[in-house]
Every structure is written in C-alpha cells, then in structure tokens.
Amino acid sequence: MVVTNLTGKGNYKLIEQFYCSKELAAGKVNNCLIILSVINIFLSITAFLGNTMILAALRRESSLHPPSKLLYRNLAITDLCVGVILEPLNVTYWISEVTERWSTCRYVWVSAYVTGFILCSVSLMTITSVSVDRLLALFLGLRYRQVVTLKRTYVTVTALWAISIVAATMYFVNSFVTSWIGNIGIILCLLTSIFSYSKSFLTLRKNQVQPHWAHASQVQSNQANSLNMARYRKAVSSALWVEVTLVVCYLPYVVAVVLTPQGELSLPYYLARQFGVTIVSLNSSLNPLLYCWKIKEVRQAVKDTLKHIFCSFV
C-alpha cells in the first residue's frame, strides 16, 4: 500500500508529488479513475444545461425579492462553473494520471484544487447567506426590504468571492493554512445555518396557532398573515432542502478527509477522496432539480423558457 508522509508543514510540493505519482498509476486505480472521468463528463453536461436553464429562468422571473434572487443566481453561477471549469479539470487530472503525463498532472491538480476550494466555499457561504436572509425576512417584517437591499446583497456576494479567492491562494504560501481556513469556514457556516433555520422554524411554530375568539377584522388580518406565513414557510423549506442536499453531497468527502491519518496520504484514502470529489460535483447537477421542484416561481419560469426555446425552433 502506497503511503506518503506529509509531515513537512505546508509543503504543497509533497502533496502534488503524491497526487501525480507512478505509485497511483496501477491497474485497479486506473480503472477507478477512468470510471470517475466518465461519470464527471456526464455530470459536467447536466450541470451546464441545468444551471444555464435556471439562470435564464431567474432572469425572466420577477416575483422573487431581488436580493433573494441574486443569492440563488450566485449559487447557480457557482454550480455552472463547477460544470464548465471544475469537472473538466478533474477529468483532465485523472486522465493525465492514467496516461502518466506528470508535468500536466501537477499543474491541472493544483488548478482543480484551488478552483474547487473557491467554488465550494462560495456555494457554502451563499447557502448560509440564504438561511440568514430567510431569518431576517421573518424578524424584520416590513423593514426587511429596507434593510436587505440589492446593493447590500451585491456587496455581500462580492465579499464571499473575495474571501474565497484569498483563502484559496494561501495554498501557495502554506497549504495547511488554506485547509484550516476551510475547516473553520465549514463549521461557522453550518452553525450559522443551524441557528437560522432552528430560530425560523421555532418562530413559525409559535405563530401557527391562531386565536378562535378573534373578531371579524382580526380574523381577516390573521388570514392575511397566515397566507404570508405559508409563503414564507415554503421559502424556508426550499432553502433548507438546498442546504441539506449540499451537506449530504459534501459529507463523504469531509469524512474521507477527517479519517485520513494526520500527515499521511495512502491509496485507499486517495480513492475515497476522489469518489468524494465526484459526489460533491453531483450537488451542482441536483440543485437545478431542487429549484424546479421546491420553488414554484422558478418552476414556472423554467416551463416558460422551455416553451420559448421550443417555439423558436419549430
């Protein structure tokens, strides 16, 4: 069994040498890498088509609050980049490993790692921002549209990309710094999302019981409020589905990283990480399906877009 010692603190050259080495270019490993390449080519196509359709639909859709729509658009852009950039890089890396083109392999692996870190970080932080956005919508009420503006959301999205790019480029200074930033970021994002959704659902549960003794005017007001709460509950449920799907897709890779012995990389853990990377990429193909399933406005916009495309070809 191949085992590489990576005790040199932050030595990314040793990591590159392990990920592009003859020891990995064995029969069974090559077969696994070829299978992963075929799967990722398919996922690249589905991610590209699905997220292109979602972006076109979001452009046509006008009922969603613009800041919320911007967050979903940013998430779709990151998923589109996964299909157009990251998955082709992963396939190129695996093929270069199989064909033993080591110089190409090292450049492509580094590019895939840095690109993957940026896109995954932006996706995770964007989904966390959606959870905070839903919590603010509940507690701010009428002030929500005054506080959560499109301009502030653009600033937030720009900051997410800047933070992710800076953290990823730290890899060239000290690879373990990037790794620790990623670990801390995952924990903070998950804790923030758990708090936001827990607080939202607890508040919704308290407001679910309506008084039976209300007067006619109060009943009418409660009915209007109930409609708003029902719409809000659907929005929170949709966002939560996207969050849970991301966690499920990222979990195998996180487990593989956590279980890898400190300072060492071996063949079984290498393969576990590569399969984990593929499942992470699967998330970018699943998100468009979730948008169409859980968000009525997006589903209708996708239908209208497909009809428009079909009519233009007929």
mmCIF file of C-alpha atoms in Angstrom:
data_model
loop_
_atom_site.group_PDB
_atom_site.id
_atom_site.type_symbol
_atom_site.label_atom_id
_atom_site.label_comp_id
_atom_site.label_asym_id
_atom_site.label_seq_id
_atom_site.Cartn_x
_atom_site.Cartn_y
_atom_site.Cartn_z
ATOM 1 C CA MET A 1 0.000 0.000 0.000
ATOM 2 C CA VAL A 2 1.342 3.402 -1.013
ATOM 3 C CA VAL A 3 1.841 5.772 1.926
ATOM 4 C CA THR A 4 3.313 9.248 1.562
ATOM 5 C CA ASN A 5 4.475 11.193 4.612
ATOM 6 C CA LEU A 6 3.430 14.850 4.502
ATOM 7 C CA THR A 7 4.865 15.985 7.807
ATOM 8 C CA GLY A 8 6.639 18.906 6.148
ATOM 9 C CA LYS A 9 4.463 21.761 7.362
ATOM 10 C CA GLY A 10 2.569 23.321 4.485
ATOM 11 C CA ASN A 11 4.710 21.565 1.878
ATOM 12 C CA TYR A 12 2.338 21.529 -1.076
ATOM 13 C CA LYS A 13 5.100 20.176 -3.366
ATOM 14 C CA LEU A 14 4.965 16.857 -1.486
ATOM 15 C CA ILE A 15 1.168 16.791 -1.874
ATOM 16 C CA GLU A 16 1.466 17.409 -5.621
ATOM 17 C CA GLN A 17 4.057 14.650 -5.939
ATOM 18 C CA PHE A 18 1.717 12.177 -4.232
ATOM 19 C CA TYR A 19 -1.310 13.113 -6.342
ATOM 20 C CA CYS A 20 0.795 12.775 -9.504
ATOM 21 C CA SER A 21 2.963 9.705 -8.972
ATOM 22 C CA LYS A 22 3.650 6.371 -10.641
ATOM 23 C CA GLU A 23 2.581 4.571 -7.471
ATOM 24 C CA LEU A 24 -1.007 5.644 -8.165
ATOM 25 C CA ALA A 25 -0.880 4.608 -11.819
ATOM 26 C CA ALA A 26 -1.796 0.984 -11.109
ATOM 27 C CA GLY A 27 -4.345 -1.218 -12.887
ATOM 28 C CA LYS A 28 -7.248 -1.059 -10.414
ATOM 29 C CA VAL A 29 -6.629 2.593 -9.609
ATOM 30 C CA ASN A 30 -6.598 3.485 -13.300
ATOM 31 C CA ASN A 31 -9.900 1.673 -13.809
ATOM 32 C CA CYS A 32 -11.450 3.669 -10.957
ATOM 33 C CA LEU A 33 -10.123 6.943 -12.364
ATOM 34 C CA ILE A 34 -11.493 6.139 -15.829
ATOM 35 C CA ILE A 35 -14.923 5.375 -14.328
ATOM 36 C CA LEU A 36 -14.815 8.647 -12.378
ATOM 37 C CA SER A 37 -13.862 10.505 -15.570
ATOM 38 C CA VAL A 38 -16.867 9.117 -17.459
ATOM 39 C CA ILE A 39 -19.222 9.974 -14.564
ATOM 40 C CA ASN A 40 -17.856 13.519 -14.313
ATOM 41 C CA ILE A 41 -18.178 14.126 -18.048
ATOM 42 C CA PHE A 42 -21.870 13.281 -17.721
ATOM 43 C CA LEU A 43 -22.222 15.454 -14.586
ATOM 44 C CA SER A 44 -20.451 18.323 -16.341
ATOM 45 C CA ILE A 45 -23.040 18.266 -19.121
ATOM 46 C CA THR A 46 -26.015 18.064 -16.750
ATOM 47 C CA ALA A 47 -24.637 20.833 -14.500
ATOM 48 C CA PHE A 48 -24.078 23.082 -17.522
ATOM 49 C CA LEU A 49 -27.532 22.505 -19.033
ATOM 50 C CA GLY A 50 -29.417 22.610 -15.725
ATOM 51 C CA ASN A 51 -27.824 25.767 -14.335
ATOM 52 C CA THR A 52 -27.939 27.576 -17.682
ATOM 53 C CA MET A 53 -31.673 26.929 -17.690
ATOM 54 C CA ILE A 54 -32.010 28.159 -14.088
ATOM 55 C CA LEU A 55 -30.110 31.378 -14.846
ATOM 56 C CA ALA A 56 -32.336 32.003 -17.860
ATOM 57 C CA ALA A 57 -35.421 31.301 -15.754
ATOM 58 C CA LEU A 58 -34.294 33.611 -12.928
ATOM 59 C CA ARG A 59 -33.774 36.372 -15.474
ATOM 60 C CA ARG A 60 -37.383 36.005 -16.635
ATOM 61 C CA GLU A 61 -38.845 35.568 -13.129
ATOM 62 C CA SER A 62 -39.913 38.817 -11.433
ATOM 63 C CA SER A 63 -41.907 37.816 -8.334
ATOM 64 C CA LEU A 64 -38.919 36.807 -6.193
ATOM 65 C CA HIS A 65 -37.400 39.517 -3.992
ATOM 66 C CA PRO A 66 -34.322 40.807 -5.965
ATOM 67 C CA PRO A 67 -31.756 40.198 -3.161
ATOM 68 C CA SER A 68 -33.038 36.627 -2.699
ATOM 69 C CA LYS A 69 -32.972 36.090 -6.455
ATOM 70 C CA LEU A 70 -29.392 37.387 -6.557
ATOM 71 C CA LEU A 71 -28.306 34.824 -3.958
ATOM 72 C CA TYR A 72 -29.905 31.977 -5.918
ATOM 73 C CA ARG A 73 -28.357 33.345 -9.112
ATOM 74 C CA ASN A 74 -24.930 33.412 -7.461
ATOM 75 C CA LEU A 75 -25.411 29.808 -6.362
ATOM 76 C CA ALA A 76 -26.403 28.822 -9.902
ATOM 77 C CA ILE A 77 -23.305 30.591 -11.269
ATOM 78 C CA THR A 78 -21.017 28.635 -8.938
ATOM 79 C CA ASP A 79 -22.754 25.390 -9.947
ATOM 80 C CA LEU A 80 -22.372 26.363 -13.608
ATOM 81 C CA CYS A 81 -18.650 26.996 -13.047
ATOM 82 C CA VAL A 82 -18.365 23.553 -11.450
ATOM 83 C CA GLY A 83 -19.774 22.007 -14.625
ATOM 84 C CA VAL A 84 -17.793 24.172 -17.064
ATOM 85 C CA ILE A 85 -14.452 24.521 -15.221
ATOM 86 C CA LEU A 86 -14.004 22.240 -12.195
ATOM 87 C CA GLU A 87 -15.307 18.934 -13.542
ATOM 88 C CA PRO A 88 -13.315 19.209 -16.817
ATOM 89 C CA LEU A 89 -10.222 19.967 -14.691
ATOM 90 C CA ASN A 90 -10.874 16.877 -12.552
ATOM 91 C CA VAL A 91 -11.314 14.729 -15.663
ATOM 92 C CA THR A 92 -8.102 16.138 -17.170
ATOM 93 C CA TYR A 93 -6.247 15.400 -13.917
ATOM 94 C CA TRP A 94 -7.458 11.786 -13.777
ATOM 95 C CA ILE A 95 -6.644 11.188 -17.455
ATOM 96 C CA SER A 96 -3.169 12.702 -17.047
ATOM 97 C CA GLU A 97 -2.638 10.389 -14.048
ATOM 98 C CA VAL A 98 -3.694 7.356 -16.075
ATOM 99 C CA THR A 99 -1.526 8.336 -19.068
ATOM 100 C CA GLU A 100 1.398 9.283 -16.751
ATOM 101 C CA ARG A 101 1.791 12.845 -18.012
ATOM 102 C CA TRP A 102 3.275 14.127 -14.767
ATOM 103 C CA SER A 103 4.007 17.777 -15.625
ATOM 104 C CA THR A 104 0.453 18.279 -16.910
ATOM 105 C CA CYS A 105 -0.892 16.308 -13.961
ATOM 106 C CA ARG A 106 0.674 18.593 -11.343
ATOM 107 C CA TYR A 107 -0.489 21.833 -12.991
ATOM 108 C CA VAL A 108 -4.009 20.518 -13.503
ATOM 109 C CA TRP A 109 -4.275 19.108 -9.969
ATOM 110 C CA VAL A 110 -3.289 22.445 -8.414
ATOM 111 C CA SER A 111 -5.734 24.275 -10.679
ATOM 112 C CA ALA A 112 -8.515 21.843 -9.761
ATOM 113 C CA TYR A 113 -7.767 22.137 -6.028
ATOM 114 C CA VAL A 114 -7.721 25.951 -5.993
ATOM 115 C CA THR A 115 -10.774 26.229 -8.268
ATOM 116 C CA GLY A 116 -12.676 23.641 -6.232
ATOM 117 C CA PHE A 117 -11.860 25.415 -2.973
ATOM 118 C CA ILE A 118 -13.127 28.749 -4.343
ATOM 119 C CA LEU A 119 -16.359 27.376 -5.822
ATOM 120 C CA CYS A 120 -17.209 25.149 -2.858
ATOM 121 C CA SER A 121 -16.521 27.989 -0.418
ATOM 122 C CA VAL A 122 -18.726 30.413 -2.346
ATOM 123 C CA SER A 123 -21.509 27.809 -2.587
ATOM 124 C CA LEU A 124 -21.430 27.046 1.133
ATOM 125 C CA MET A 125 -21.332 30.700 2.165
ATOM 126 C CA THR A 126 -24.089 31.609 -0.315
ATOM 127 C CA ILE A 127 -26.398 28.925 1.070
ATOM 128 C CA THR A 128 -25.582 30.182 4.571
ATOM 129 C CA SER A 129 -26.469 33.702 3.414
ATOM 130 C CA VAL A 130 -29.819 32.379 2.151
ATOM 131 C CA SER A 131 -30.565 30.963 5.618
ATOM 132 C CA VAL A 132 -29.714 34.319 7.231
ATOM 133 C CA ASP A 133 -31.806 36.106 4.591
ATOM 134 C CA ARG A 134 -34.834 33.955 5.474
ATOM 135 C CA LEU A 135 -34.332 34.675 9.192
ATOM 136 C CA LEU A 136 -34.122 38.427 8.561
ATOM 137 C CA ALA A 137 -37.287 38.291 6.452
ATOM 138 C CA LEU A 138 -39.120 36.762 9.408
ATOM 139 C CA PHE A 139 -37.896 39.090 12.140
ATOM 140 C CA LEU A 140 -37.651 42.389 10.256
ATOM 141 C CA GLY A 141 -41.138 42.172 8.769
ATOM 142 C CA LEU A 142 -41.940 45.320 6.786
ATOM 143 C CA ARG A 143 -38.418 46.666 7.403
ATOM 144 C CA TYR A 144 -36.895 43.678 5.567
ATOM 145 C CA ARG A 145 -36.999 45.313 2.113
ATOM 146 C CA GLN A 146 -35.426 48.475 3.528
ATOM 147 C CA VAL A 147 -32.578 46.645 5.297
ATOM 148 C CA VAL A 148 -31.868 43.824 2.810
ATOM 149 C CA THR A 149 -31.348 45.824 -0.369
ATOM 150 C CA LEU A 150 -29.991 44.708 -3.731
ATOM 151 C CA LYS A 151 -26.911 46.927 -3.328
ATOM 152 C CA ARG A 152 -26.014 45.391 0.052
ATOM 153 C CA THR A 153 -26.553 41.916 -1.339
ATOM 154 C CA TYR A 154 -24.172 42.663 -4.228
ATOM 155 C CA VAL A 155 -21.575 43.787 -1.665
ATOM 156 C CA THR A 156 -22.119 40.563 0.296
ATOM 157 C CA VAL A 157 -21.759 38.359 -2.793
ATOM 158 C CA THR A 158 -18.592 40.211 -3.857
ATOM 159 C CA ALA A 159 -17.164 39.735 -0.351
ATOM 160 C CA LEU A 160 -17.900 35.979 -0.493
ATOM 161 C CA TRP A 161 -15.938 35.635 -3.727
ATOM 162 C CA ALA A 162 -13.052 37.786 -2.423
ATOM 163 C CA ILE A 163 -12.741 35.805 0.827
ATOM 164 C CA SER A 164 -12.797 32.503 -1.060
ATOM 165 C CA ILE A 165 -10.166 33.601 -3.593
ATOM 166 C CA VAL A 166 -7.799 34.939 -0.903
ATOM 167 C CA ALA A 167 -8.161 31.767 1.202
ATOM 168 C CA ALA A 168 -7.558 29.554 -1.843
ATOM 169 C CA THR A 169 -4.435 31.423 -2.977
ATOM 170 C CA MET A 170 -2.969 30.992 0.522
ATOM 171 C CA TYR A 171 -2.348 27.417 -0.638
ATOM 172 C CA PHE A 172 0.801 28.638 -2.411
ATOM 173 C CA VAL A 173 2.096 30.147 0.842
ATOM 174 C CA ASN A 174 1.131 27.352 3.218
ATOM 175 C CA SER A 175 -1.272 24.591 2.154
ATOM 176 C CA PHE A 176 -2.297 23.849 5.747
ATOM 177 C CA VAL A 177 -3.436 27.465 6.225
ATOM 178 C CA THR A 178 -5.914 27.028 3.380
ATOM 179 C CA SER A 179 -7.008 23.703 4.856
ATOM 180 C CA TRP A 180 -7.627 25.187 8.308
ATOM 181 C CA ILE A 181 -9.452 28.205 6.876
ATOM 182 C CA GLY A 182 -11.703 25.767 5.017
ATOM 183 C CA ASN A 183 -12.362 23.680 8.143
ATOM 184 C CA ILE A 184 -13.186 26.720 10.272
ATOM 185 C CA GLY A 185 -15.380 28.129 7.487
ATOM 186 C CA ILE A 186 -17.376 24.903 7.224
ATOM 187 C CA ILE A 187 -18.013 24.842 10.977
ATOM 188 C CA LEU A 188 -19.052 28.512 11.110
ATOM 189 C CA CYS A 189 -21.359 28.180 8.089
ATOM 190 C CA LEU A 190 -23.048 25.051 9.440
ATOM 191 C CA LEU A 191 -23.544 26.576 12.905
ATOM 192 C CA THR A 192 -24.977 29.766 11.367
ATOM 193 C CA SER A 193 -27.365 27.788 9.159
ATOM 194 C CA ILE A 194 -28.485 25.535 12.018
ATOM 195 C CA PHE A 195 -29.175 28.560 14.211
ATOM 196 C CA SER A 196 -31.033 30.443 11.438
ATOM 197 C CA TYR A 197 -33.304 27.551 10.436
ATOM 198 C CA SER A 198 -33.928 26.474 14.035
ATOM 199 C CA LYS A 199 -34.912 30.014 15.005
ATOM 200 C CA SER A 200 -37.134 30.327 11.924
ATOM 201 C CA PHE A 201 -38.984 27.051 12.475
ATOM 202 C CA LEU A 202 -39.471 27.702 16.204
ATOM 203 C CA THR A 203 -40.947 31.118 15.425
ATOM 204 C CA LEU A 204 -43.193 29.661 12.730
ATOM 205 C CA ARG A 205 -44.406 27.002 15.140
ATOM 206 C CA LYS A 206 -45.358 29.642 17.719
ATOM 207 C CA ASN A 207 -47.308 31.611 15.111
ATOM 208 C CA GLN A 208 -49.106 28.544 13.810
ATOM 209 C CA VAL A 209 -51.848 28.624 16.464
ATOM 210 C CA GLN A 210 -54.488 31.226 15.669
ATOM 211 C CA PRO A 211 -56.927 32.577 18.326
ATOM 212 C CA HIS A 212 -60.511 31.309 17.959
ATOM 213 C CA TRP A 213 -62.062 34.291 19.760
ATOM 214 C CA ALA A 214 -60.857 36.981 17.359
ATOM 215 C CA HIS A 215 -63.326 39.472 15.896
ATOM 216 C CA ALA A 216 -64.083 39.587 12.164
ATOM 217 C CA SER A 217 -61.462 42.255 11.429
ATOM 218 C CA GLN A 218 -58.895 40.372 13.462
ATOM 219 C CA VAL A 219 -59.768 37.146 11.660
ATOM 220 C CA GLN A 220 -59.270 38.847 8.297
ATOM 221 C CA SER A 221 -55.897 40.199 9.444
ATOM 222 C CA ASN A 222 -54.908 36.764 10.744
ATOM 223 C CA GLN A 223 -55.889 35.184 7.437
ATOM 224 C CA ALA A 224 -53.654 37.601 5.530
ATOM 225 C CA ASN A 225 -50.864 36.941 7.994
ATOM 226 C CA SER A 226 -51.446 33.210 7.636
ATOM 227 C CA LEU A 227 -51.037 33.497 3.853
ATOM 228 C CA ASN A 228 -47.775 35.389 4.302
ATOM 229 C CA MET A 229 -46.552 32.802 6.805
ATOM 230 C CA ALA A 230 -47.497 29.971 4.445
ATOM 231 C CA ARG A 231 -45.496 31.582 1.645
ATOM 232 C CA TYR A 232 -42.587 32.229 3.992
ATOM 233 C CA ARG A 233 -42.722 28.634 5.262
ATOM 234 C CA LYS A 234 -42.390 27.374 1.673
ATOM 235 C CA ALA A 235 -39.425 29.677 1.068
ATOM 236 C CA VAL A 236 -37.682 28.423 4.200
ATOM 237 C CA SER A 237 -38.442 24.808 3.284
ATOM 238 C CA SER A 238 -36.996 25.306 -0.210
ATOM 239 C CA ALA A 239 -33.807 26.872 1.144
ATOM 240 C CA LEU A 240 -33.482 24.105 3.731
ATOM 241 C CA TRP A 241 -33.734 21.414 1.036
ATOM 242 C CA VAL A 242 -30.865 23.053 -0.860
ATOM 243 C CA GLU A 243 -28.813 23.219 2.355
ATOM 244 C CA VAL A 244 -29.452 19.582 3.301
ATOM 245 C CA THR A 245 -28.592 18.394 -0.226
ATOM 246 C CA LEU A 246 -25.289 20.267 -0.109
ATOM 247 C CA VAL A 247 -24.406 18.773 3.300
ATOM 248 C CA VAL A 248 -25.259 15.238 2.122
ATOM 249 C CA CYS A 249 -23.152 15.647 -1.037
ATOM 250 C CA TYR A 250 -20.189 17.139 0.831
ATOM 251 C CA LEU A 251 -20.301 14.668 3.722
ATOM 252 C CA PRO A 252 -18.456 11.713 2.055
ATOM 253 C CA TYR A 253 -15.516 13.951 1.094
ATOM 254 C CA VAL A 254 -15.379 15.545 4.558
ATOM 255 C CA VAL A 255 -15.423 12.092 6.189
ATOM 256 C CA ALA A 256 -12.594 10.917 3.899
ATOM 257 C CA VAL A 257 -10.512 13.982 4.817
ATOM 258 C CA VAL A 258 -11.196 13.603 8.554
ATOM 259 C CA LEU A 259 -10.325 9.893 8.550
ATOM 260 C CA THR A 260 -7.050 10.409 6.662
ATOM 261 C CA PRO A 261 -4.158 9.928 9.162
ATOM 262 C CA GLN A 262 -2.559 13.224 10.119
ATOM 263 C CA GLY A 263 0.393 13.978 7.854
ATOM 264 C CA GLU A 264 -0.083 10.912 5.642
ATOM 265 C CA LEU A 265 -1.842 10.036 2.388
ATOM 266 C CA SER A 266 -2.407 6.441 1.314
ATOM 267 C CA LEU A 267 -4.028 4.745 -1.669
ATOM 268 C CA PRO A 268 -7.402 3.870 -0.016
ATOM 269 C CA TYR A 269 -7.821 7.409 1.316
ATOM 270 C CA TYR A 270 -6.808 8.796 -2.084
ATOM 271 C CA LEU A 271 -9.566 6.830 -3.832
ATOM 272 C CA ALA A 272 -12.063 7.770 -1.114
ATOM 273 C CA ARG A 273 -11.273 11.445 -1.702
ATOM 274 C CA GLN A 274 -11.663 11.133 -5.465
ATOM 275 C CA PHE A 275 -15.068 9.473 -5.121
ATOM 276 C CA GLY A 276 -15.954 12.186 -2.581
ATOM 277 C CA VAL A 277 -14.997 14.875 -5.110
ATOM 278 C CA THR A 278 -17.390 13.302 -7.625
ATOM 279 C CA ILE A 279 -20.270 13.302 -5.124
ATOM 280 C CA VAL A 280 -19.522 16.959 -4.336
ATOM 281 C CA SER A 281 -19.792 17.701 -8.078
ATOM 282 C CA LEU A 282 -23.124 15.865 -8.155
ATOM 283 C CA ASN A 283 -24.558 18.661 -5.989
ATOM 284 C CA SER A 284 -24.231 21.106 -8.893
ATOM 285 C CA SER A 285 -26.466 18.881 -11.045
ATOM 286 C CA LEU A 286 -29.026 18.327 -8.283
ATOM 287 C CA ASN A 287 -29.579 21.979 -7.365
ATOM 288 C CA PRO A 288 -31.439 22.899 -10.604
ATOM 289 C CA LEU A 289 -33.823 19.983 -9.975
ATOM 290 C CA LEU A 290 -34.411 21.233 -6.414
ATOM 291 C CA TYR A 291 -35.160 24.761 -7.630
ATOM 292 C CA CYS A 292 -37.757 23.449 -10.084
ATOM 293 C CA TRP A 293 -39.276 21.120 -7.509
ATOM 294 C CA LYS A 294 -39.440 23.380 -4.465
ATOM 295 C CA ILE A 295 -39.683 26.934 -5.864
ATOM 296 C CA LYS A 296 -42.941 27.414 -7.759
ATOM 297 C CA GLU A 297 -41.887 30.697 -9.387
ATOM 298 C CA VAL A 298 -38.667 29.165 -10.749
ATOM 299 C CA ARG A 299 -40.529 26.071 -11.969
ATOM 300 C CA GLN A 300 -43.000 28.214 -13.911
ATOM 301 C CA ALA A 301 -40.186 30.370 -15.322
ATOM 302 C CA VAL A 302 -38.337 27.232 -16.488
ATOM 303 C CA LYS A 303 -41.508 25.987 -18.211
ATOM 304 C CA ASP A 304 -41.941 29.343 -19.948
ATOM 305 C CA THR A 305 -38.281 29.354 -21.002
ATOM 306 C CA LEU A 306 -38.532 25.820 -22.419
ATOM 307 C CA LYS A 307 -41.709 26.757 -24.304
ATOM 308 C CA HIS A 308 -39.956 29.829 -25.716
ATOM 309 C CA ILE A 309 -36.962 27.741 -26.832
ATOM 310 C CA PHE A 310 -39.189 25.052 -28.326
ATOM 311 C CA CYS A 311 -41.298 27.580 -30.224
ATOM 312 C CA SER A 312 -38.210 29.298 -31.616
ATOM 313 C CA PHE A 313 -37.034 26.007 -33.176
ATOM 314 C CA VAL A 314 -40.443 24.971 -34.534
#
